[in-house]
């Protein structure tokens, strides 16, 4: 576990044969939110740290960008530890999460919507997420400027605890067909992302990017 900013904690595994890092992030705000559940194995592994960081405070939200094991595989493990947790996700994930054994509350969101609760001001962007161009969502927490990018701004390499400096516009224009093969959907995503300006990209894979 690495502390990235005052309230942002990163949990990671690095997989050397593919030079790939997978992260989840806990924003220790009131209420607290976890971006990505990780796989079931990862969720088990990070749970003690989450409990240590949050203390008596419950984990209120888990943000699920899209339906893939790194995003939602461990959601039932986390639900067991935090029975009142609410999954925030798009329409497709809302239908699919029960397939991961999830029986908890779901808050369905879509691009353009904003949701405020205590310290959290979450703004959502529609995300035609690979591999299957599923209807996913991405999330900017506007008070902290933290943007959970899932598979956008993905970099190979051991990014555990590492933040690089970058530029938001460059990150957005770098999104290509390998991430969103549908040209129209890719252009729309870039347009939507162009309308926000995060301070920090909390990447699902690779390196966090501090945006100038
Ligand atoms: Fe993914
Ligand atoms: Fe991913």
Short mmCIF file of C-alpha atoms and ligand atoms in Angstrom, two decimals:
data_model
loop_
_atom_site.label_atom_id
_atom_site.label_comp_id
_atom_site.label_asym_id
_atom_site.label_seq_id
_atom_site.Cartn_x
_atom_site.Cartn_y
_atom_site.Cartn_z
CA UNK A 1 0.00 0.00 0.00
CA UNK A 2 1.32 3.45 -0.94
CA UNK A 3 0.07 6.85 0.07
CA UNK A 4 -0.16 8.91 -3.12
CA UNK A 5 -1.62 12.11 -1.66
CA UNK A 6 -2.98 13.21 1.68
CA UNK A 7 -6.09 11.06 1.36
CA UNK A 8 -5.40 8.78 -1.59
CA UNK A 9 -4.01 5.29 -1.02
CA UNK A 10 -2.90 2.94 -3.78
CA UNK A 11 -2.97 -0.86 -3.61
CA UNK A 12 -1.08 -2.70 -6.30
CA UNK A 13 0.23 -5.87 -7.76
CA UNK A 14 3.01 -5.95 -10.31
CA UNK A 15 3.18 -8.89 -12.74
CA UNK A 16 6.80 -9.14 -14.05
CA UNK A 17 6.25 -11.53 -17.01
CA UNK A 18 3.93 -9.01 -18.63
CA UNK A 19 5.51 -5.92 -17.03
CA UNK A 20 2.08 -4.85 -15.87
CA UNK A 21 0.71 -3.21 -12.73
CA UNK A 22 -2.86 -3.35 -11.44
CA UNK A 23 -4.02 -0.76 -8.93
CA UNK A 24 -6.99 0.00 -6.72
CA UNK A 25 -7.36 3.32 -4.89
CA UNK A 26 -8.94 4.25 -1.61
CA UNK A 27 -9.95 7.87 -1.13
CA UNK A 28 -10.12 8.29 2.63
CA UNK A 29 -12.71 11.04 2.58
CA UNK A 30 -15.94 11.18 4.55
CA UNK A 31 -17.54 9.09 3.17
CA UNK A 32 -14.79 6.84 1.83
CA UNK A 33 -14.71 5.41 -1.66
CA UNK A 34 -12.68 2.64 -3.26
CA UNK A 35 -11.95 2.92 -6.97
CA UNK A 36 -11.88 -0.64 -8.38
CA UNK A 37 -12.42 -3.74 -6.28
CA UNK A 38 -9.51 -5.70 -7.74
CA UNK A 39 -9.75 -9.43 -8.26
CA UNK A 40 -11.15 -11.56 -5.44
CA UNK A 41 -7.58 -12.41 -4.45
CA UNK A 42 -6.51 -8.77 -4.44
CA UNK A 43 -9.58 -7.71 -2.48
CA UNK A 44 -8.69 -10.26 0.23
CA UNK A 45 -5.14 -8.97 0.26
CA UNK A 46 -5.98 -5.27 0.55
CA UNK A 47 -8.84 -5.58 3.03
CA UNK A 48 -6.64 -5.46 6.17
CA UNK A 49 -5.03 -2.22 4.93
CA UNK A 50 -8.40 -0.69 4.09
CA UNK A 51 -9.64 -1.53 7.60
CA UNK A 52 -6.50 -0.04 9.13
CA UNK A 53 -6.82 3.20 7.16
CA UNK A 54 -10.55 3.65 7.71
CA UNK A 55 -10.67 2.51 11.34
CA UNK A 56 -14.27 2.73 12.54
CA UNK A 57 -15.41 4.48 9.39
CA UNK A 58 -17.16 2.19 6.92
CA UNK A 59 -16.27 1.89 3.25
CA UNK A 60 -19.39 3.47 1.79
CA UNK A 61 -18.76 3.24 -1.93
CA UNK A 62 -16.95 1.06 -4.45
CA UNK A 63 -16.64 2.57 -7.90
CA UNK A 64 -16.83 -0.05 -10.65
CA UNK A 65 -15.78 1.41 -13.99
CA UNK A 66 -16.70 -1.63 -16.05
CA UNK A 67 -17.13 -5.37 -15.93
CA UNK A 68 -13.71 -6.97 -15.78
CA UNK A 69 -12.11 -8.97 -12.99
CA UNK A 70 -9.64 -6.22 -12.01
CA UNK A 71 -12.50 -3.75 -11.64
CA UNK A 72 -15.14 -5.85 -9.90
CA UNK A 73 -13.84 -9.40 -9.28
CA UNK A 74 -13.46 -8.84 -5.53
CA UNK A 75 -16.63 -6.92 -4.91
CA UNK A 76 -18.31 -9.70 -2.90
CA UNK A 77 -15.26 -10.03 -0.66
CA UNK A 78 -15.51 -6.33 0.14
CA UNK A 79 -19.27 -6.50 0.61
CA UNK A 80 -18.78 -9.23 3.22
CA UNK A 81 -16.53 -6.90 5.22
CA UNK A 82 -18.68 -3.82 4.59
CA UNK A 83 -22.29 -5.07 4.29
CA UNK A 84 -23.76 -1.61 3.64
CA UNK A 85 -21.38 -0.77 0.82
CA UNK A 86 -22.87 0.73 -2.35
CA UNK A 87 -21.46 -0.10 -5.77
CA UNK A 88 -21.41 2.87 -8.15
CA UNK A 89 -21.40 1.71 -11.74
CA UNK A 90 -22.93 1.99 -15.18
CA UNK A 91 -26.02 0.19 -16.46
CA UNK A 92 -24.22 -2.85 -17.80
CA UNK A 93 -22.24 -3.46 -14.60
CA UNK A 94 -25.46 -2.97 -12.61
CA UNK A 95 -26.87 -5.99 -14.46
CA UNK A 96 -23.68 -8.02 -14.32
CA UNK A 97 -22.52 -7.55 -10.71
CA UNK A 98 -24.88 -10.22 -9.32
CA UNK A 99 -22.95 -12.63 -11.53
CA UNK A 100 -19.92 -11.84 -9.38
CA UNK A 101 -21.95 -12.85 -6.35
CA UNK A 102 -22.70 -9.26 -5.38
CA UNK A 103 -25.93 -8.84 -3.43
CA UNK A 104 -25.40 -5.29 -2.15
CA UNK A 105 -26.81 -1.92 -3.13
CA UNK A 106 -26.09 -0.45 -6.52
CA UNK A 107 -26.13 3.16 -7.57
CA UNK A 108 -26.34 3.34 -11.35
CA UNK A 109 -24.69 6.33 -12.95
CA UNK A 110 -24.00 7.60 -16.44
CA UNK A 111 -21.83 10.15 -18.16
CA UNK A 112 -22.59 13.82 -17.48
CA UNK A 113 -24.12 13.10 -14.07
CA UNK A 114 -22.74 14.45 -10.81
CA UNK A 115 -23.33 12.93 -7.40
CA UNK A 116 -22.47 14.61 -4.10
CA UNK A 117 -22.23 13.02 -0.66
CA UNK A 118 -20.27 14.76 2.12
CA UNK A 119 -16.70 15.35 0.94
CA UNK A 120 -17.36 13.56 -2.32
CA UNK A 121 -18.39 15.27 -5.51
CA UNK A 122 -18.29 12.64 -8.19
CA UNK A 123 -18.60 13.45 -11.86
CA UNK A 124 -19.02 10.66 -14.37
CA UNK A 125 -17.90 10.23 -17.96
CA UNK A 126 -19.24 7.50 -20.24
CA UNK A 127 -16.51 5.02 -21.11
CA UNK A 128 -16.76 2.56 -24.00
CA UNK A 129 -14.34 0.32 -22.18
CA UNK A 130 -12.32 -2.34 -23.86
CA UNK A 131 -12.27 -5.33 -24.36
CA UNK A 132 -15.85 -5.42 -25.57
CA UNK A 133 -16.68 -1.73 -25.79
CA UNK A 134 -18.97 -2.26 -22.84
CA UNK A 135 -20.81 0.69 -21.43
CA UNK A 136 -18.51 1.63 -18.59
CA UNK A 137 -18.03 4.88 -16.71
CA UNK A 138 -15.04 6.84 -15.46
CA UNK A 139 -15.05 9.10 -12.42
CA UNK A 140 -13.57 12.41 -11.37
CA UNK A 141 -13.77 13.37 -7.69
CA UNK A 142 -13.98 17.10 -8.16
CA UNK A 143 -13.00 18.28 -4.67
CA UNK A 144 -9.66 16.43 -4.74
CA UNK A 145 -9.22 16.52 -8.52
CA UNK A 146 -8.54 12.77 -8.49
CA UNK A 147 -9.63 11.01 -11.67
CA UNK A 148 -9.86 7.22 -11.70
CA UNK A 149 -8.97 6.34 -15.28
CA UNK A 150 -9.43 2.51 -15.31
CA UNK A 151 -7.76 1.43 -18.58
CA UNK A 152 -7.25 4.94 -19.96
CA UNK A 153 -3.73 6.41 -19.51
CA UNK A 154 -2.57 2.79 -19.25
CA UNK A 155 1.19 2.29 -19.20
CA UNK A 156 3.30 -0.82 -18.94
CA UNK A 157 6.07 -0.98 -16.37
CA UNK A 158 6.26 -1.24 -12.62
CA UNK A 159 4.18 1.73 -11.54
CA UNK A 160 3.79 0.76 -7.89
CA UNK A 161 3.74 3.96 -5.86
CA UNK A 162 5.10 5.99 -8.75
CA UNK A 163 3.69 9.25 -10.04
CA UNK A 164 4.90 10.91 -13.21
CA UNK A 165 4.29 14.44 -14.38
CA UNK A 166 2.13 14.93 -17.41
CA UNK A 167 -0.48 16.95 -19.15
CA UNK A 168 -4.18 16.11 -19.21
CA UNK A 169 -4.69 17.17 -22.82
CA UNK A 170 -1.77 14.95 -23.93
CA UNK A 171 -3.20 11.98 -22.04
CA UNK A 172 -6.59 12.50 -23.68
CA UNK A 173 -5.19 12.89 -27.19
CA UNK A 174 -3.06 9.75 -26.70
CA UNK A 175 -6.21 7.59 -26.42
CA UNK A 176 -6.20 5.53 -29.60
CA UNK A 177 -7.80 2.57 -31.32
CA UNK A 178 -5.97 0.08 -29.07
CA UNK A 179 -8.13 1.37 -26.18
CA UNK A 180 -11.34 2.31 -28.01
CA UNK A 181 -11.40 0.77 -31.49
CA UNK A 182 -14.69 2.36 -32.50
CA UNK A 183 -13.75 5.70 -34.06
CA UNK A 184 -16.96 7.51 -33.17
CA UNK A 185 -16.97 6.24 -29.59
CA UNK A 186 -13.31 7.18 -29.21
CA UNK A 187 -13.94 10.73 -30.47
CA UNK A 188 -16.90 11.12 -28.08
CA UNK A 189 -14.84 9.88 -25.16
CA UNK A 190 -12.07 12.34 -25.97
CA UNK A 191 -14.58 15.17 -26.24
CA UNK A 192 -16.11 14.29 -22.87
CA UNK A 193 -12.72 13.98 -21.21
CA UNK A 194 -11.64 17.27 -22.76
CA UNK A 195 -14.38 18.96 -20.73
CA UNK A 196 -12.87 18.00 -17.37
CA UNK A 197 -9.48 18.85 -15.89
CA UNK A 198 -8.19 16.49 -13.20
CA UNK A 199 -5.19 17.24 -10.98
CA UNK A 200 -4.18 13.63 -10.67
CA UNK A 201 -4.86 10.60 -12.83
CA UNK A 202 -5.18 7.54 -10.62
CA UNK A 203 -4.49 5.00 -13.34
CA UNK A 204 -5.82 1.46 -13.16
CA UNK A 205 -2.54 0.30 -14.69
CA UNK A 206 0.93 1.80 -14.76
CA UNK A 207 1.75 5.20 -13.36
CA UNK A 208 -0.29 7.90 -11.69
CA UNK A 209 -0.03 11.15 -13.61
CA UNK A 210 0.18 14.52 -11.90
CA UNK A 211 -1.39 16.90 -14.39
CA UNK A 212 -0.01 20.38 -14.91
FE1 LIG B 1 -10.61 -3.10 -18.24
FE1 LIG B 2 -8.03 -2.71 -16.19
#
